[in-house]
Coordinates of N, CA and C and ligand atoms in Angstrom, one line a residue:
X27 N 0.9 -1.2 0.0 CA 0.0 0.0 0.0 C 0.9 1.2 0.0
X28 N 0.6 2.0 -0.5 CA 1.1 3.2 -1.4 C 0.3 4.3 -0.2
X29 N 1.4 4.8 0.7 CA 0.1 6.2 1.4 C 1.4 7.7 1.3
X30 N 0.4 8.6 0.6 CA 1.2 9.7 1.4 C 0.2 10.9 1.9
X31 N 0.9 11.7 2.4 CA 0.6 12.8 3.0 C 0.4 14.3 2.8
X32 N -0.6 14.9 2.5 CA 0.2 16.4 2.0 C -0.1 17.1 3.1
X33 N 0.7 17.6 3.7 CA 0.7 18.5 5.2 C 1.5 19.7 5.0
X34 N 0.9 20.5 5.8 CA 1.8 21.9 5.6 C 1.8 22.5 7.4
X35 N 3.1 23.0 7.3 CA 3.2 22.9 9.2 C 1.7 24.1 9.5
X36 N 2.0 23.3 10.6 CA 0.8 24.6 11.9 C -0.6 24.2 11.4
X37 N -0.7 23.3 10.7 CA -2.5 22.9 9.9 C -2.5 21.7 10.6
X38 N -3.7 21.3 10.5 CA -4.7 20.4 11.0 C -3.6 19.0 10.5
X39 N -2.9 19.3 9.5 CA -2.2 18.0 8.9 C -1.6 16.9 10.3
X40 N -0.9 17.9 11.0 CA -0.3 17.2 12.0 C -1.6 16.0 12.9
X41 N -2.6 16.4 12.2 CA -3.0 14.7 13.3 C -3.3 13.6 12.6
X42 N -3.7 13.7 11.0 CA -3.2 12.3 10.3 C -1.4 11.7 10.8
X43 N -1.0 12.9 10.6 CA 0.6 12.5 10.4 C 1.3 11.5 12.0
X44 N 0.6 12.2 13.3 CA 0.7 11.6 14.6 C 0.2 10.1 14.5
X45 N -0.9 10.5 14.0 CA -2.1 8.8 13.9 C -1.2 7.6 12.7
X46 N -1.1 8.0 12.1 CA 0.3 7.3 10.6 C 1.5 6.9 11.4
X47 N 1.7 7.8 12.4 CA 3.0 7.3 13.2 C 2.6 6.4 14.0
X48 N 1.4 6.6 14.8 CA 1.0 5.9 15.9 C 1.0 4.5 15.3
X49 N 0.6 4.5 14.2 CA -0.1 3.1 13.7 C 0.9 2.5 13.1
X50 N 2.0 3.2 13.0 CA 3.5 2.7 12.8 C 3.2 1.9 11.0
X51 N 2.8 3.3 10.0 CA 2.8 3.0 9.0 C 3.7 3.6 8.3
X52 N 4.0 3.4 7.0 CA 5.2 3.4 6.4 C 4.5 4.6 5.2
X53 N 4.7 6.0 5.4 CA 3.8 6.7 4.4 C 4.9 7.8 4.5
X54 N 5.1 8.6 3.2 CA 5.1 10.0 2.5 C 4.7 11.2 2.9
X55 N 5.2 12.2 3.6 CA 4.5 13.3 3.7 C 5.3 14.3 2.8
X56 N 3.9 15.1 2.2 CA 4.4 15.9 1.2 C 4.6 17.3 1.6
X57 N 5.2 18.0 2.2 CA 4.9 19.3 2.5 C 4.6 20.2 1.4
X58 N 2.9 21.5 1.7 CA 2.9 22.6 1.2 C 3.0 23.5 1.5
X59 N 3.4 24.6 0.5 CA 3.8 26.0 1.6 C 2.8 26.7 1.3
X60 N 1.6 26.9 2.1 CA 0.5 27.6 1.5 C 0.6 29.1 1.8
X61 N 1.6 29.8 2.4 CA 1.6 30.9 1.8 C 1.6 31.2 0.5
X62 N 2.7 30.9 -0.3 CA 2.9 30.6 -1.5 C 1.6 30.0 -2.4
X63 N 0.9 29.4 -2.1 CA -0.3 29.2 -2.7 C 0.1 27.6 -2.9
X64 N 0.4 27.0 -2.8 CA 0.7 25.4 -3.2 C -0.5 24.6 -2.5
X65 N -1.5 25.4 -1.7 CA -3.0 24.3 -1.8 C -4.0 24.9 -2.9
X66 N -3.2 26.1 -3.6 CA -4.0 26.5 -4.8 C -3.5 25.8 -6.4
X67 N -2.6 25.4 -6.3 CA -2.2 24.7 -7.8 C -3.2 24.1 -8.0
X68 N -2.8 24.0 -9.8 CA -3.8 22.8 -10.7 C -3.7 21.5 -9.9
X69 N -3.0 21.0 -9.3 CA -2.3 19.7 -9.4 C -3.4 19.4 -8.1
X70 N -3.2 20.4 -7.0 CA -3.5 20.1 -6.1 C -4.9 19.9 -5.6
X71 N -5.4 20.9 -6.4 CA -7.1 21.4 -6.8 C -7.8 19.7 -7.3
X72 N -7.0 19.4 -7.6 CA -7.1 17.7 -8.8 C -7.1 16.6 -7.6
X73 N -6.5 17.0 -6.5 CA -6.9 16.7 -5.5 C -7.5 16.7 -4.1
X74 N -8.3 18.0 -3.9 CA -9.0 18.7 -3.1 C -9.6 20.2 -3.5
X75 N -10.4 19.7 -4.4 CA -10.9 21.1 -4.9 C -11.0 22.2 -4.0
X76 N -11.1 21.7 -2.6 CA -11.7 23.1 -2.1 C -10.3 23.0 -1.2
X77 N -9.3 23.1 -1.4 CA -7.9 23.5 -1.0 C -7.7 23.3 0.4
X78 N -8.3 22.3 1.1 CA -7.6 22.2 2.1 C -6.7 21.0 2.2
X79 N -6.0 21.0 3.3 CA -4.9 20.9 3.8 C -5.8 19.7 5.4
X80 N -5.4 18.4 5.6 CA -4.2 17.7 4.5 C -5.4 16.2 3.5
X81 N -4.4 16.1 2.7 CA -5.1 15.1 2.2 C -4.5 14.0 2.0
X82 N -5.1 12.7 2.0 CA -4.2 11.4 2.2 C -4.3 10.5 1.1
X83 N -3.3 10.0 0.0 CA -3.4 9.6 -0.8 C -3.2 8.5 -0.9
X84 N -4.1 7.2 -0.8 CA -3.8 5.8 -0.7 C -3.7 5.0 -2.2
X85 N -3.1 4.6 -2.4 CA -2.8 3.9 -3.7 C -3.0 5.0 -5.1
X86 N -2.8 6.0 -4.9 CA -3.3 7.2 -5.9 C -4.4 7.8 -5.8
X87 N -4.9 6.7 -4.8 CA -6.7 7.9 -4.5 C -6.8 8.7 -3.5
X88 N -6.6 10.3 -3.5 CA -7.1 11.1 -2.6 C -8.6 10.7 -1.6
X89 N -7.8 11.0 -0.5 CA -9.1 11.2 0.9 C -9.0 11.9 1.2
X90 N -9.9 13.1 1.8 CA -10.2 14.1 2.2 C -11.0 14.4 3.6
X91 N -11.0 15.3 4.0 CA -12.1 15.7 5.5 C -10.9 14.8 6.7
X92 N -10.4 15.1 7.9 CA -9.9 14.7 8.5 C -10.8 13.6 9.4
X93 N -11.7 13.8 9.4 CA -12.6 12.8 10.4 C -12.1 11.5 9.8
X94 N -12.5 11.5 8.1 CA -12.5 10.1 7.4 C -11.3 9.6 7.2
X95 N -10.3 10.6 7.4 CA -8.4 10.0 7.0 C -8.3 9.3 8.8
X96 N -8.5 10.0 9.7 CA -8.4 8.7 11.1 C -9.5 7.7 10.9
X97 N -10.4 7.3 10.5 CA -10.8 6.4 10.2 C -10.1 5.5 9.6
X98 N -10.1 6.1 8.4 CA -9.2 5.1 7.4 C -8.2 4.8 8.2
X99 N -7.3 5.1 8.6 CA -6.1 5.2 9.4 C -6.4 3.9 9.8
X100 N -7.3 4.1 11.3 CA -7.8 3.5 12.3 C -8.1 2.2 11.8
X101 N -9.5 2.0 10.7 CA -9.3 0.6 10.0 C -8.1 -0.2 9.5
X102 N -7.6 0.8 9.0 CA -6.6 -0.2 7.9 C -5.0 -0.4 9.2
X103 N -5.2 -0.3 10.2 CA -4.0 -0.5 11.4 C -4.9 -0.9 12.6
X104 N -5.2 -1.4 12.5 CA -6.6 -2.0 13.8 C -5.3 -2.4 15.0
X105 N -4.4 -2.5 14.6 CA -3.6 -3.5 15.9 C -3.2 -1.8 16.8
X106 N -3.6 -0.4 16.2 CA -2.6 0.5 16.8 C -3.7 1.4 17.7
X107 N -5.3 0.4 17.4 CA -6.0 0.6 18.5 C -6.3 2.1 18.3
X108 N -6.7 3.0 17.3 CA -6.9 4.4 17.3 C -8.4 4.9 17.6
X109 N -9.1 4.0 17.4 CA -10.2 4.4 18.0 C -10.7 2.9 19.0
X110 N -11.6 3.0 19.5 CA -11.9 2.0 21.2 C -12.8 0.8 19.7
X111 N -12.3 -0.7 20.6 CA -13.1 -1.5 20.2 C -14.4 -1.8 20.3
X112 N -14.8 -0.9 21.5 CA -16.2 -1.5 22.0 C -17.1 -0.6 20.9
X113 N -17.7 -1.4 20.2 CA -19.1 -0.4 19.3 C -19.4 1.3 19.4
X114 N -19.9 1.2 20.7 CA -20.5 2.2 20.9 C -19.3 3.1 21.6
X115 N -18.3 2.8 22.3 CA -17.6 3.5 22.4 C -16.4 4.5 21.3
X116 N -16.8 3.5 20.3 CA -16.1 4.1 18.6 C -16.9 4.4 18.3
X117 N -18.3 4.6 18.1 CA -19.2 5.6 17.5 C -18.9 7.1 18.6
X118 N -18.8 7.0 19.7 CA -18.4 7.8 20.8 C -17.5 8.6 20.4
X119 N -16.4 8.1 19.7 CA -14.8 8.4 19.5 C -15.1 9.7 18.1
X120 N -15.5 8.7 16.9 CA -16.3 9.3 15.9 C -17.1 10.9 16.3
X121 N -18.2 10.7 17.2 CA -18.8 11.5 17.8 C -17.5 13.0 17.9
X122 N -16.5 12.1 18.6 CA -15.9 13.4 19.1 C -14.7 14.1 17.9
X123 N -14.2 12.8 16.8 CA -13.7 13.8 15.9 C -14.2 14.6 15.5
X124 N -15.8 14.3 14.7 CA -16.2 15.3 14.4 C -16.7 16.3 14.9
X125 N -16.6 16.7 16.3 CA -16.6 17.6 17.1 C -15.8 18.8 17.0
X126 N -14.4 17.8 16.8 CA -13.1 18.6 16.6 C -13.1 19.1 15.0
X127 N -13.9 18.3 14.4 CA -13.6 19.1 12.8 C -14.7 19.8 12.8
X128 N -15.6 19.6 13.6 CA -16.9 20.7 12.8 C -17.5 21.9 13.9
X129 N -16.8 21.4 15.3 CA -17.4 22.5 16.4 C -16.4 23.3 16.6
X130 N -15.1 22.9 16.9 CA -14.0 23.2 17.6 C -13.4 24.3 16.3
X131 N -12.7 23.2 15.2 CA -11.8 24.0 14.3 C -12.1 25.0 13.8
X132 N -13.7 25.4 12.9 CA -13.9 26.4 12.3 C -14.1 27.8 13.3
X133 N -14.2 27.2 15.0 CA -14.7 28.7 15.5 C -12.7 29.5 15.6
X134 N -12.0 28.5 15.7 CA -10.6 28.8 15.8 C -9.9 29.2 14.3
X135 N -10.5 28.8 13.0 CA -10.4 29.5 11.7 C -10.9 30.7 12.0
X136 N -11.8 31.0 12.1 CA -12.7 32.3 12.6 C -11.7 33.4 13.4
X137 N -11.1 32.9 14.3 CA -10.1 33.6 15.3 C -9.0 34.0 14.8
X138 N -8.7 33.2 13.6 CA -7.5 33.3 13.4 C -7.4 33.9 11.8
X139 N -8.6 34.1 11.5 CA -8.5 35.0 9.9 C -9.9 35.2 9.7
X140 N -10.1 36.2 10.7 CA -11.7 37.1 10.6 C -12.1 37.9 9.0
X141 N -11.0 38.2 8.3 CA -11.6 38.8 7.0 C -12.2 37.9 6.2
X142 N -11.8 36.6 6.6 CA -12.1 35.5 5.2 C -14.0 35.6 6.1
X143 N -14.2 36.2 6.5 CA -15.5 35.7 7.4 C -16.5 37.3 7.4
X144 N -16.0 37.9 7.5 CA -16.8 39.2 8.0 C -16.3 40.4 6.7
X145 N -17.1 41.2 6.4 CA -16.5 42.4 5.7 C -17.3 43.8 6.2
X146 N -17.2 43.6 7.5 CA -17.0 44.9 8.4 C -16.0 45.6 8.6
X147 N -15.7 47.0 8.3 CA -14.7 47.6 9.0 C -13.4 47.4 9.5
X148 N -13.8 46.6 11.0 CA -12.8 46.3 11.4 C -13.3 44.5 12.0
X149 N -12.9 43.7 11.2 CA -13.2 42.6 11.1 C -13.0 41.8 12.5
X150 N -11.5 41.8 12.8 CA -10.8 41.0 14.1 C -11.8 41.7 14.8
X151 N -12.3 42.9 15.7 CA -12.8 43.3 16.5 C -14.6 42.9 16.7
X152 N -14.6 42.8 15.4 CA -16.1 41.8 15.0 C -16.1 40.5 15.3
X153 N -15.3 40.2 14.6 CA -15.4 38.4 15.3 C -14.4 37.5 16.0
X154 N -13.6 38.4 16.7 CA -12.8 37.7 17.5 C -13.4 37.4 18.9
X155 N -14.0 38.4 19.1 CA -14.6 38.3 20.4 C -15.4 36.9 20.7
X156 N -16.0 37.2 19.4 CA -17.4 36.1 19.5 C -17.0 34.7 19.3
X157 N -15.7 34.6 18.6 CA -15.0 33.2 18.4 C -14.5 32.3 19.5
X158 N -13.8 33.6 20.4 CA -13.0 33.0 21.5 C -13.9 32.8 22.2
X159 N -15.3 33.3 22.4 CA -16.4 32.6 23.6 C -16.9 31.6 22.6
X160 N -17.1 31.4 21.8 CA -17.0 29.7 21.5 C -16.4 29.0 21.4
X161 N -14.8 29.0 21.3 CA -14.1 27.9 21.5 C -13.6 27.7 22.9
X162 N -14.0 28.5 24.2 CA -13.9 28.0 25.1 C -15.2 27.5 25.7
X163 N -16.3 27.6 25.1 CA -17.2 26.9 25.6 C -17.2 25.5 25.2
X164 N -16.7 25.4 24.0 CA -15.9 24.1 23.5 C -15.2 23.3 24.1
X165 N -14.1 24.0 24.9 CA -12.8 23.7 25.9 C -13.6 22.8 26.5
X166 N -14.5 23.9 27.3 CA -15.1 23.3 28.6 C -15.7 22.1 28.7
X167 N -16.0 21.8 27.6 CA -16.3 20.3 26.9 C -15.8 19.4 27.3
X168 N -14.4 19.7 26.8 CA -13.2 18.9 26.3 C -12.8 18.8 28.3
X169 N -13.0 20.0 29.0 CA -12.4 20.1 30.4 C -13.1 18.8 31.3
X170 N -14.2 18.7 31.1 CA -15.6 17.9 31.7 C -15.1 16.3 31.3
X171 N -14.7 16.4 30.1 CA -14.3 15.0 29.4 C -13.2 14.2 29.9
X172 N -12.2 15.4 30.3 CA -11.0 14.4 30.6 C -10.7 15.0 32.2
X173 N -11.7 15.0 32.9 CA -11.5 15.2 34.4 C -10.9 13.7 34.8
X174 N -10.1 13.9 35.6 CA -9.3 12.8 36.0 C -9.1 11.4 35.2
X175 N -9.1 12.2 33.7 CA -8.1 11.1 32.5 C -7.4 11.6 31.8
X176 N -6.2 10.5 31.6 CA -5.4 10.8 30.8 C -5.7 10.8 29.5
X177 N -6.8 9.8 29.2 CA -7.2 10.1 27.6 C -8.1 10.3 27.8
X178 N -9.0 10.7 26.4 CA -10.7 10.5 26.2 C -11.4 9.7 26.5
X179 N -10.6 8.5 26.1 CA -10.9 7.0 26.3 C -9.9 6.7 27.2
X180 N -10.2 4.8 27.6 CA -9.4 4.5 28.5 C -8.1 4.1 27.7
X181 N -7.8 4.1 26.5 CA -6.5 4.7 25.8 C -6.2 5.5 24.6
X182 N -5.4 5.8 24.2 CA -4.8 6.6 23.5 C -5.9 6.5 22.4
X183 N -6.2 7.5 21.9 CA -7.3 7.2 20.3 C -7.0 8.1 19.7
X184 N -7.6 8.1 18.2 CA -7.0 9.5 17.6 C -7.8 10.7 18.0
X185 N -8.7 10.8 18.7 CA -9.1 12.1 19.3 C -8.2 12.6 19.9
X186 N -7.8 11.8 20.6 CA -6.8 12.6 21.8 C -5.7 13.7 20.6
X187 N -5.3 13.3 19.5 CA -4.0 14.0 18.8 C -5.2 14.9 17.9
X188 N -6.6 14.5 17.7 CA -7.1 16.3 17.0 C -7.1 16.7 18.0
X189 N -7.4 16.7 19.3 CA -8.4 18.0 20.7 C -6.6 18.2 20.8
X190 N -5.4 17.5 21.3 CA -4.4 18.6 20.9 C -4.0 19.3 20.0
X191 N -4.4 19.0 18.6 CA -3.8 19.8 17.6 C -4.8 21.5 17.6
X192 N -6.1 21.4 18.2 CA -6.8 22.0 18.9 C -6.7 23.2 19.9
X193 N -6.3 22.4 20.7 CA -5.6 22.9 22.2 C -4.2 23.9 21.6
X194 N -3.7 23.6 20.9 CA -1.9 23.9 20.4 C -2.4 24.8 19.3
X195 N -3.1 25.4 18.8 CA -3.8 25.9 17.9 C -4.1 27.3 19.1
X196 N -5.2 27.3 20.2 CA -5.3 27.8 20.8 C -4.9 28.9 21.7
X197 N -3.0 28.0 22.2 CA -2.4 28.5 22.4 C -1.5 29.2 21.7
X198 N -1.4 28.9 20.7 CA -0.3 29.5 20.0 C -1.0 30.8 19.6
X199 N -2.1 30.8 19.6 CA -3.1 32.2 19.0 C -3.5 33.2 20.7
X200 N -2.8 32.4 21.5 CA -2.5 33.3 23.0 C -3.6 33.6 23.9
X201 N -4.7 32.5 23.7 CA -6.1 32.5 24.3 C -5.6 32.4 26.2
X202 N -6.1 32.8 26.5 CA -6.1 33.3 28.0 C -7.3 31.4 28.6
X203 N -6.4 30.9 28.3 CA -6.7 29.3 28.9 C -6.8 28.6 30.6
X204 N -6.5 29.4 31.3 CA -6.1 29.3 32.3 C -7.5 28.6 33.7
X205 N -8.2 28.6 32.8 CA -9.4 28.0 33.7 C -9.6 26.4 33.0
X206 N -8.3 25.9 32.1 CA -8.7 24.3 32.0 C -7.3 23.7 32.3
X207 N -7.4 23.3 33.7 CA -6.4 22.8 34.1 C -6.4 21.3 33.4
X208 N -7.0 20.7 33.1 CA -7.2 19.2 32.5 C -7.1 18.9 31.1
X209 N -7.3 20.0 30.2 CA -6.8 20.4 28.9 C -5.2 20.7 28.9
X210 N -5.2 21.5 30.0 CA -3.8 22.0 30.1 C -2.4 20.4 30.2
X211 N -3.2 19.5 31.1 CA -2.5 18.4 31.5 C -2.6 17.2 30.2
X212 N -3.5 17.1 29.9 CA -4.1 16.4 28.4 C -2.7 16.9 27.3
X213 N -2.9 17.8 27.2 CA -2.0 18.8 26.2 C -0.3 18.3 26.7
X214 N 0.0 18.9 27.6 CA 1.5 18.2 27.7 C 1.9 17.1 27.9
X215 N 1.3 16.2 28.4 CA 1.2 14.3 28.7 C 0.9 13.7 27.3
X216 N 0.1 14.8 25.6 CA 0.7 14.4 24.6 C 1.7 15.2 23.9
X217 N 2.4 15.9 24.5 CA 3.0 16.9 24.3 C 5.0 16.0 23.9
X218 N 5.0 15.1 25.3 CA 5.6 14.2 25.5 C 6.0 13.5 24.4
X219 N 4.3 12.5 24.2 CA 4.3 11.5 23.4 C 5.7 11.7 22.0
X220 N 6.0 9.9 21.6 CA 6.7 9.9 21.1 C 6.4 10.4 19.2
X221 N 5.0 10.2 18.8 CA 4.7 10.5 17.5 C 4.4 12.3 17.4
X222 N 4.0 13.1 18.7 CA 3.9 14.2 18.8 C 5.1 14.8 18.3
X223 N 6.3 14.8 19.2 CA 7.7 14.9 18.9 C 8.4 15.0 18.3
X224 N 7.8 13.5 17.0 CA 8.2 13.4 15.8 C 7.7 14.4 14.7
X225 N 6.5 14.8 15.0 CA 5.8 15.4 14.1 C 6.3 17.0 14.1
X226 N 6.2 17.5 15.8 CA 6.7 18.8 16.1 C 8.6 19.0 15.4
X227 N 9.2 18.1 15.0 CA 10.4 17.9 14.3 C 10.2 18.1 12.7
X228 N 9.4 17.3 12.6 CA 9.4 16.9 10.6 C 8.4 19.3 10.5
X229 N 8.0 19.4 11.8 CA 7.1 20.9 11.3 C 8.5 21.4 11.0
X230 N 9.4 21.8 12.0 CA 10.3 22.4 12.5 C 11.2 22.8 11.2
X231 N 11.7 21.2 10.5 CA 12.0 21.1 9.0 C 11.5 21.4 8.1
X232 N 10.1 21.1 8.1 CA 9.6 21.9 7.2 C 9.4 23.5 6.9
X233 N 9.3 24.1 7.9 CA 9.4 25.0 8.2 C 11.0 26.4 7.4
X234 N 11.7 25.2 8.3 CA 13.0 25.8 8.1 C 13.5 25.9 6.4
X235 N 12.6 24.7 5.7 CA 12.6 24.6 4.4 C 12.3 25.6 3.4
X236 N 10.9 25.7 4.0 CA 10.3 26.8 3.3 C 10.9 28.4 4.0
X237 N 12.0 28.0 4.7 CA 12.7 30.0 4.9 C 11.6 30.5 6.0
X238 N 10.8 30.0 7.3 CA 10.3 30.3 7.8 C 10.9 29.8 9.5
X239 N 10.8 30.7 10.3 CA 11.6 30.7 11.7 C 10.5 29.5 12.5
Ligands
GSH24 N1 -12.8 20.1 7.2 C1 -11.4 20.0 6.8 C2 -10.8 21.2 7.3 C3 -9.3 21.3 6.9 C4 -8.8 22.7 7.0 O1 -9.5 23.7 7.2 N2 -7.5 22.9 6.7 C5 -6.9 24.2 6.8 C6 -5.6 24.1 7.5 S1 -5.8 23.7 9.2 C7 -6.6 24.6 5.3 O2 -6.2 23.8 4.5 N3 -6.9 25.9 5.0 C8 -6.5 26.4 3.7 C9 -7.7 26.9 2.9 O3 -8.8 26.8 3.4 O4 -7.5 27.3 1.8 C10 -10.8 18.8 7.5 O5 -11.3 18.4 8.6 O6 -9.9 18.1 7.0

């Protein structure tokens, strides 16, 4: 099997790329520099028309939407345990990616590039406010969830590496976090982790690649 990657540092890419390591698969990451426009090329459009970032290419065939790439993941590496075996506990898991792709990430797109969203005046002043009380009412979700756990679940799943890519998103955008002490512990205990590490390295290089500090 044929997998690669197209990831561009500081995006959402990093939690296929954690989960691919977790599952200790043998795949390709392609880095793009989307400043530069490289989720806008022909080539790339051919595989994600609506240019996001990341998409997973298994045997030549693009997947798209991050919920369905940990899935796939998660099926096709069953021994690496990425989402829980008990039924309902993996509809559970499911439940909460898509949380992460559809509650969580867009109110933190929102925070983080108000003009693509608003054409008021002064845009950030418009919708920042309103962003950041939704993604911490979100948190508090996420706070409630992992009170006295180390994961979501009783192990490691691929939730746990979206709600930190999440969380790391949050901070890096300087959100005044200080009332989730259990996010906060969540967050460094995968912070650790060994595929985290890896990944915060391969950004680091990519980074450095594209002439960025
Ligand atoms: N719903 C998509 C969202 C992916 C997404 O928004 N990716 C961002 C980076 S974190 C992106 O590629 N933005 C560039 C663009 O929208 O042109 C998913 O879950 O995979």
């Amino acid at each position: 099997m044929d997998i690669a990657l197209y990831y561009a540092p500081v995006t959402c890419a990093l939690v296929p790329y954690v989960n691919l390591t977790e599952a200790g698969a043998t795949f390709e990451a392609r880095p793009i520099d989307m400043r530069k426009g490289g989720n806008k090329t022909p080539d790339y459009l051919m595989l994600n028309p609506l240019h996001k970032i990341p998409v997973l290419v298994v045997d030549g065939k693009p997947l798209t939407e991050n919920v369905a790439i940990q899935i796939w993941i998660a099926r096709n590496f069953p021994a690496a345990k990425l989402l829980p075996a008990d039924p309902w506990q993996e509809v559970k898991a499911i439940s909460l990616l898509a949380w992460c792709a559809s509650g969580l990430h867009p109110h933190l797109s929102r925070y983080n590039g108000p003009k693509k969203y608003c054409d008021a005046p002064d845009p950030e002043a418009a919708i920042r406010p309103i962003a950041l009380k939704m993604v911490l009412e979100n948190f508090q979700v996420a706070e409630d969830l992992l009170a006295g756990r180390k994961f979501f679940f009783d192990h490691y799943t691929a939730v746990d590496a979206y709600f930190f890519w999440c969380f790391r998103r949050a901070l890096q955008m300087n959100f005044d976090l200080e009332k989730l002490p259990n996010c906060h512990r969540h967050f460094e205990h995968l912070n650790a982790r060994a595929s985290i590490q890896k990944v915060l390295a391969f950004e680091q290089q990519v980074k450095t690649q594209f002439g960025r500090p």
